[in-house]
mmCIF file of C-alpha atoms and ligand atoms in Angstrom:
data_model
loop_
_atom_site.group_PDB
_atom_site.id
_atom_site.type_symbol
_atom_site.label_atom_id
_atom_site.label_comp_id
_atom_site.label_asym_id
_atom_site.label_seq_id
_atom_site.Cartn_x
_atom_site.Cartn_y
_atom_site.Cartn_z
ATOM 1 C CA MET A 16 6.886 7.300 23.376
ATOM 2 C CA SER A 17 7.357 4.267 21.198
ATOM 3 C CA SER A 18 6.748 0.593 21.797
ATOM 4 C CA PRO A 19 9.088 -2.041 20.398
ATOM 5 C CA ARG A 20 8.772 -2.476 16.651
ATOM 6 C CA PRO A 21 7.106 -5.667 15.471
ATOM 7 C CA ARG A 22 9.460 -7.864 13.482
ATOM 8 C CA LEU A 23 8.086 -9.055 10.150
ATOM 9 C CA GLN A 24 9.505 -11.828 8.001
ATOM 10 C CA CYS A 25 10.486 -10.506 4.604
ATOM 11 C CA ASN A 26 11.338 -12.739 1.672
ATOM 12 C CA VAL A 27 13.493 -11.005 -0.950
ATOM 13 C CA LEU A 28 12.483 -12.559 -4.264
ATOM 14 C CA ASP A 29 15.050 -10.877 -6.502
ATOM 15 C CA GLU A 30 18.675 -10.514 -5.493
ATOM 16 C CA ARG A 31 18.921 -7.021 -7.002
ATOM 17 C CA LEU A 32 16.655 -5.819 -4.235
ATOM 18 C CA HIS A 33 19.228 -6.536 -1.556
ATOM 19 C CA ASP A 34 20.653 -3.108 -2.435
ATOM 20 C CA TYR A 35 17.219 -1.511 -2.134
ATOM 21 C CA LEU A 36 15.537 -2.993 0.918
ATOM 22 C CA PRO A 37 12.632 -0.963 2.263
ATOM 23 C CA SER A 38 13.422 1.263 5.193
ATOM 24 C CA TYR A 39 12.009 4.281 6.964
ATOM 25 C CA ALA A 40 13.466 7.396 5.321
ATOM 26 C CA THR A 41 13.417 9.343 8.600
ATOM 27 C CA ALA A 42 12.991 8.390 12.242
ATOM 28 C CA GLY A 43 9.372 9.541 12.128
ATOM 29 C CA SER A 44 8.374 8.143 8.759
ATOM 30 C CA ALA A 45 5.079 6.262 8.832
ATOM 31 C CA GLY A 46 5.813 4.198 5.756
ATOM 32 C CA MET A 47 8.618 2.261 4.139
ATOM 33 C CA ASP A 48 8.988 3.047 0.462
ATOM 34 C CA LEU A 49 8.400 0.204 -1.971
ATOM 35 C CA ARG A 50 10.396 0.133 -5.192
ATOM 36 C CA ALA A 51 9.426 -0.957 -8.671
ATOM 37 C CA LEU A 52 11.070 -4.238 -9.617
ATOM 38 C CA LEU A 53 11.468 -3.626 -13.346
ATOM 39 C CA ASP A 54 14.002 -4.838 -15.904
ATOM 40 C CA ALA A 55 13.506 -1.732 -18.017
ATOM 41 C CA PRO A 56 11.763 1.629 -17.685
ATOM 42 C CA LEU A 57 7.985 1.343 -17.855
ATOM 43 C CA THR A 58 5.982 4.083 -19.524
ATOM 44 C CA LEU A 59 2.367 4.501 -18.535
ATOM 45 C CA ALA A 60 0.145 6.374 -20.956
ATOM 46 C CA PRO A 61 -2.518 8.667 -19.483
ATOM 47 C CA GLY A 62 -5.230 6.487 -17.959
ATOM 48 C CA GLU A 63 -3.094 3.322 -18.082
ATOM 49 C CA CYS A 64 -2.840 0.969 -15.103
ATOM 50 C CA GLN A 65 -0.211 -1.756 -14.653
ATOM 51 C CA LEU A 66 0.594 -4.219 -11.893
ATOM 52 C CA VAL A 67 4.206 -3.713 -10.850
ATOM 53 C CA ARG A 68 6.275 -6.184 -8.867
ATOM 54 C CA THR A 69 8.077 -5.203 -5.693
ATOM 55 C CA GLY A 70 10.135 -8.393 -5.422
ATOM 56 C CA LEU A 71 9.255 -8.582 -1.730
ATOM 57 C CA ALA A 72 6.943 -10.823 0.261
ATOM 58 C CA ILE A 73 6.234 -9.657 3.789
ATOM 59 C CA TYR A 74 4.392 -12.098 6.053
ATOM 60 C CA ILE A 75 2.701 -10.133 8.812
ATOM 61 C CA GLU A 76 1.298 -13.213 10.582
ATOM 62 C CA ASP A 77 -0.321 -11.289 13.474
ATOM 63 C CA PRO A 78 -4.064 -10.836 12.684
ATOM 64 C CA GLY A 79 -3.963 -7.703 14.804
ATOM 65 C CA LEU A 80 -1.903 -5.987 12.105
ATOM 66 C CA ALA A 81 -2.344 -5.239 8.419
ATOM 67 C CA GLY A 82 -0.259 -3.636 5.732
ATOM 68 C CA MET A 83 -1.418 -0.763 3.588
ATOM 69 C CA ILE A 84 0.109 0.258 0.295
ATOM 70 C CA LEU A 85 -0.394 3.967 -0.223
ATOM 71 C CA PRO A 86 0.656 6.369 -2.959
ATOM 72 C CA ARG A 87 3.596 8.701 -2.542
ATOM 73 C CA SER A 88 2.311 12.237 -2.395
ATOM 74 C CA GLY A 89 4.902 13.690 -4.764
ATOM 75 C CA LEU A 90 4.160 11.177 -7.518
ATOM 76 C CA GLY A 91 0.424 11.463 -6.979
ATOM 77 C CA HIS A 92 0.167 15.221 -6.821
ATOM 78 C CA LYS A 93 2.795 16.253 -9.350
ATOM 79 C CA HIS A 94 2.537 13.422 -11.852
ATOM 80 C CA GLY A 95 -0.855 11.784 -11.290
ATOM 81 C CA ILE A 96 0.776 8.465 -10.416
ATOM 82 C CA VAL A 97 -1.497 6.805 -7.884
ATOM 83 C CA LEU A 98 -2.825 3.311 -7.224
ATOM 84 C CA GLY A 99 -5.332 1.526 -9.423
ATOM 85 C CA ASN A 100 -7.003 0.192 -6.303
ATOM 86 C CA LEU A 101 -6.587 3.568 -4.552
ATOM 87 C CA VAL A 102 -5.284 1.801 -1.448
ATOM 88 C CA GLY A 103 -3.747 -1.665 -1.212
ATOM 89 C CA LEU A 104 -4.750 -3.639 1.867
ATOM 90 C CA ILE A 105 -2.382 -6.464 2.780
ATOM 91 C CA ASP A 106 -3.823 -9.248 4.884
ATOM 92 C CA SER A 107 -1.816 -10.595 7.792
ATOM 93 C CA ASP A 108 -1.927 -14.085 6.279
ATOM 94 C CA TYR A 109 -0.752 -13.017 2.804
ATOM 95 C CA GLN A 110 2.569 -14.587 1.924
ATOM 96 C CA GLY A 111 2.769 -13.662 -1.743
ATOM 97 C CA GLU A 112 4.729 -10.931 -3.422
ATOM 98 C CA LEU A 113 3.616 -7.385 -2.688
ATOM 99 C CA MET A 114 2.274 -5.953 -5.935
ATOM 100 C CA ILE A 115 1.620 -2.334 -6.726
ATOM 101 C CA SER A 116 -1.240 -1.413 -9.019
ATOM 102 C CA VAL A 117 0.108 1.754 -10.608
ATOM 103 C CA TRP A 118 -2.366 4.044 -12.325
ATOM 104 C CA ASN A 119 -1.514 7.107 -14.334
ATOM 105 C CA ARG A 120 -4.554 9.258 -13.649
ATOM 106 C CA GLY A 121 -2.793 12.284 -15.164
ATOM 107 C CA GLN A 122 -2.814 13.872 -18.621
ATOM 108 C CA ASP A 123 0.781 13.027 -19.573
ATOM 109 C CA SER A 124 2.747 9.827 -20.025
ATOM 110 C CA PHE A 125 4.983 8.934 -17.106
ATOM 111 C CA THR A 126 8.011 6.661 -17.132
ATOM 112 C CA ILE A 127 8.854 4.626 -14.043
ATOM 113 C CA ALA A 128 12.538 3.841 -13.657
ATOM 114 C CA PRO A 129 13.666 0.405 -12.430
ATOM 115 C CA PHE A 130 13.894 0.442 -8.619
ATOM 116 C CA GLU A 131 12.212 3.815 -8.346
ATOM 117 C CA ARG A 132 10.346 4.325 -5.076
ATOM 118 C CA LEU A 133 6.763 3.990 -6.216
ATOM 119 C CA ALA A 134 4.540 3.600 -3.185
ATOM 120 C CA GLN A 135 4.773 3.176 0.557
ATOM 121 C CA TYR A 136 3.992 0.343 2.935
ATOM 122 C CA VAL A 137 2.390 1.221 6.248
ATOM 123 C CA LEU A 138 1.780 -1.268 9.032
ATOM 124 C CA VAL A 139 -1.472 -0.572 10.873
ATOM 125 C CA PRO A 140 -3.325 -2.114 13.826
ATOM 126 C CA VAL A 141 -6.484 -4.015 13.011
ATOM 127 C CA VAL A 142 -9.377 -5.090 15.190
ATOM 128 C CA GLN A 143 -11.386 -8.030 13.914
ATOM 129 C CA ALA A 144 -15.036 -7.986 15.012
ATOM 130 C CA GLU A 145 -17.842 -10.427 15.646
ATOM 131 C CA LEU A 146 -21.285 -9.439 14.332
ATOM 132 C CA ASP A 147 -24.293 -9.684 16.646
ATOM 133 C CA ILE A 148 -27.363 -9.858 14.396
ATOM 134 C CA VAL A 149 -30.162 -7.577 15.673
ATOM 135 C CA ASP A 150 -33.494 -6.295 14.297
ATOM 136 C CA SER A 151 -33.005 -2.628 15.210
ATOM 137 C CA PHE A 152 -30.566 -0.287 16.935
ATOM 138 C CA THR A 153 -30.945 2.044 19.887
ATOM 139 C CA ASP A 154 -31.314 5.468 18.170
ATOM 140 C CA SER A 155 -28.153 7.495 17.676
ATOM 141 C CA THR A 156 -27.968 11.227 16.960
ATOM 142 C CA ARG A 157 -26.931 10.573 13.358
ATOM 143 C CA GLY A 158 -29.295 7.748 12.642
ATOM 144 C CA SER A 159 -28.900 6.752 9.007
ATOM 145 C CA GLY A 160 -27.823 10.204 7.779
ATOM 146 C CA GLY A 161 -24.659 10.188 5.735
ATOM 147 C CA PHE A 162 -23.160 11.256 2.429
ATOM 148 C CA GLY A 163 -23.162 14.962 3.288
ATOM 149 C CA SER A 164 -26.181 14.964 5.612
ATOM 150 C CA THR A 165 -24.434 17.387 7.984
ATOM 151 C CA GLY A 166 -23.900 19.981 5.229
ATOM 152 C CA ARG A 167 -20.723 21.531 3.856
ATOM 153 C CA GLN A 168 -19.891 24.391 6.229
HETATM 154 O O1 LIG B 327 -2.234 -3.377 -3.613
HETATM 155 C C1 LIG B 327 -2.288 -4.575 -3.268
HETATM 156 C C2 LIG B 327 -3.460 -5.137 -2.726
HETATM 157 C C3 LIG B 327 -3.452 -6.472 -2.374
HETATM 158 N N1 LIG B 327 -2.324 -7.220 -2.521
HETATM 159 C C4 LIG B 327 -2.317 -8.609 -2.085
HETATM 160 C C5 LIG B 327 -2.198 -8.708 -0.574
HETATM 161 C C6 LIG B 327 -3.587 -8.960 -0.107
HETATM 162 O O2 LIG B 327 -3.602 -9.661 1.116
HETATM 163 C C7 LIG B 327 -4.133 -9.763 -1.265
HETATM 164 C C8 LIG B 327 -5.619 -9.702 -1.396
HETATM 165 O O3 LIG B 327 -6.001 -8.359 -1.453
HETATM 166 P P1 LIG B 327 -7.536 -7.950 -1.374
HETATM 167 O O4 LIG B 327 -8.224 -8.719 -0.319
HETATM 168 O O5 LIG B 327 -7.609 -6.468 -1.309
HETATM 169 O O6 LIG B 327 -8.024 -8.367 -2.844
HETATM 170 P P2 LIG B 327 -9.243 -9.278 -3.286
HETATM 171 O O7 LIG B 327 -9.601 -8.815 -4.623
HETATM 172 O O8 LIG B 327 -10.305 -9.303 -2.228
HETATM 173 O O9 LIG B 327 -8.533 -10.703 -3.418
HETATM 174 P P3 LIG B 327 -8.689 -12.015 -2.480
HETATM 175 O O10 LIG B 327 -9.919 -12.676 -2.961
HETATM 176 O O11 LIG B 327 -7.423 -12.778 -2.757
HETATM 177 O O12 LIG B 327 -8.773 -11.557 -1.047
HETATM 178 O O13 LIG B 327 -3.529 -9.224 -2.438
HETATM 179 C C9 LIG B 327 -1.166 -6.653 -3.036
HETATM 180 O O14 LIG B 327 -0.133 -7.300 -3.166
HETATM 181 N N2 LIG B 327 -1.182 -5.341 -3.387
HETATM 182 MG MG1 LIG B 328 -9.925 -9.983 -0.214
#
């Protein structure tokens, strides 16, 4: 079962990207891969973090949606290439270029090739809330327990 896909406006900020537009790799892919807009290979030393351009601006517009930039599992697990902000959250009203904070959390240097697929963009539903200010809550089973309060097994 699938509902019609939302259409998002995408501004391509560098003509080289017309050959590399994001797409879903398979029919069931959750994310579209984002590529590194680089003029030359970029080497990240262990522990180094750099902001990398994507050359794309995607205007979501609908406040009921958000974008998420997530690491690619192969880069993250095999090479320690993850995101400096762990997860990128893209607001529906953001019209700027999508940027990827790339962090080499590994032990070895890693070189990113121009136009390499570096991260993935996932569109997710969002519910905005109103806060009702109260003095206390009706008790729940959990109460204020958290951070491992239910044990490990
Ligand atoms: O990985 C990311 C994360 C964010 N953004 C852009 C889109 C997002 O809508 C905007 C703001 O992100 P966020 O709210 O997470 O950052 P902030 O530090 O709170 O900045 P601001 O004060 O602009 O909201 O920056 C990216 O391009 N890539
Ligand atoms: Mg913010």
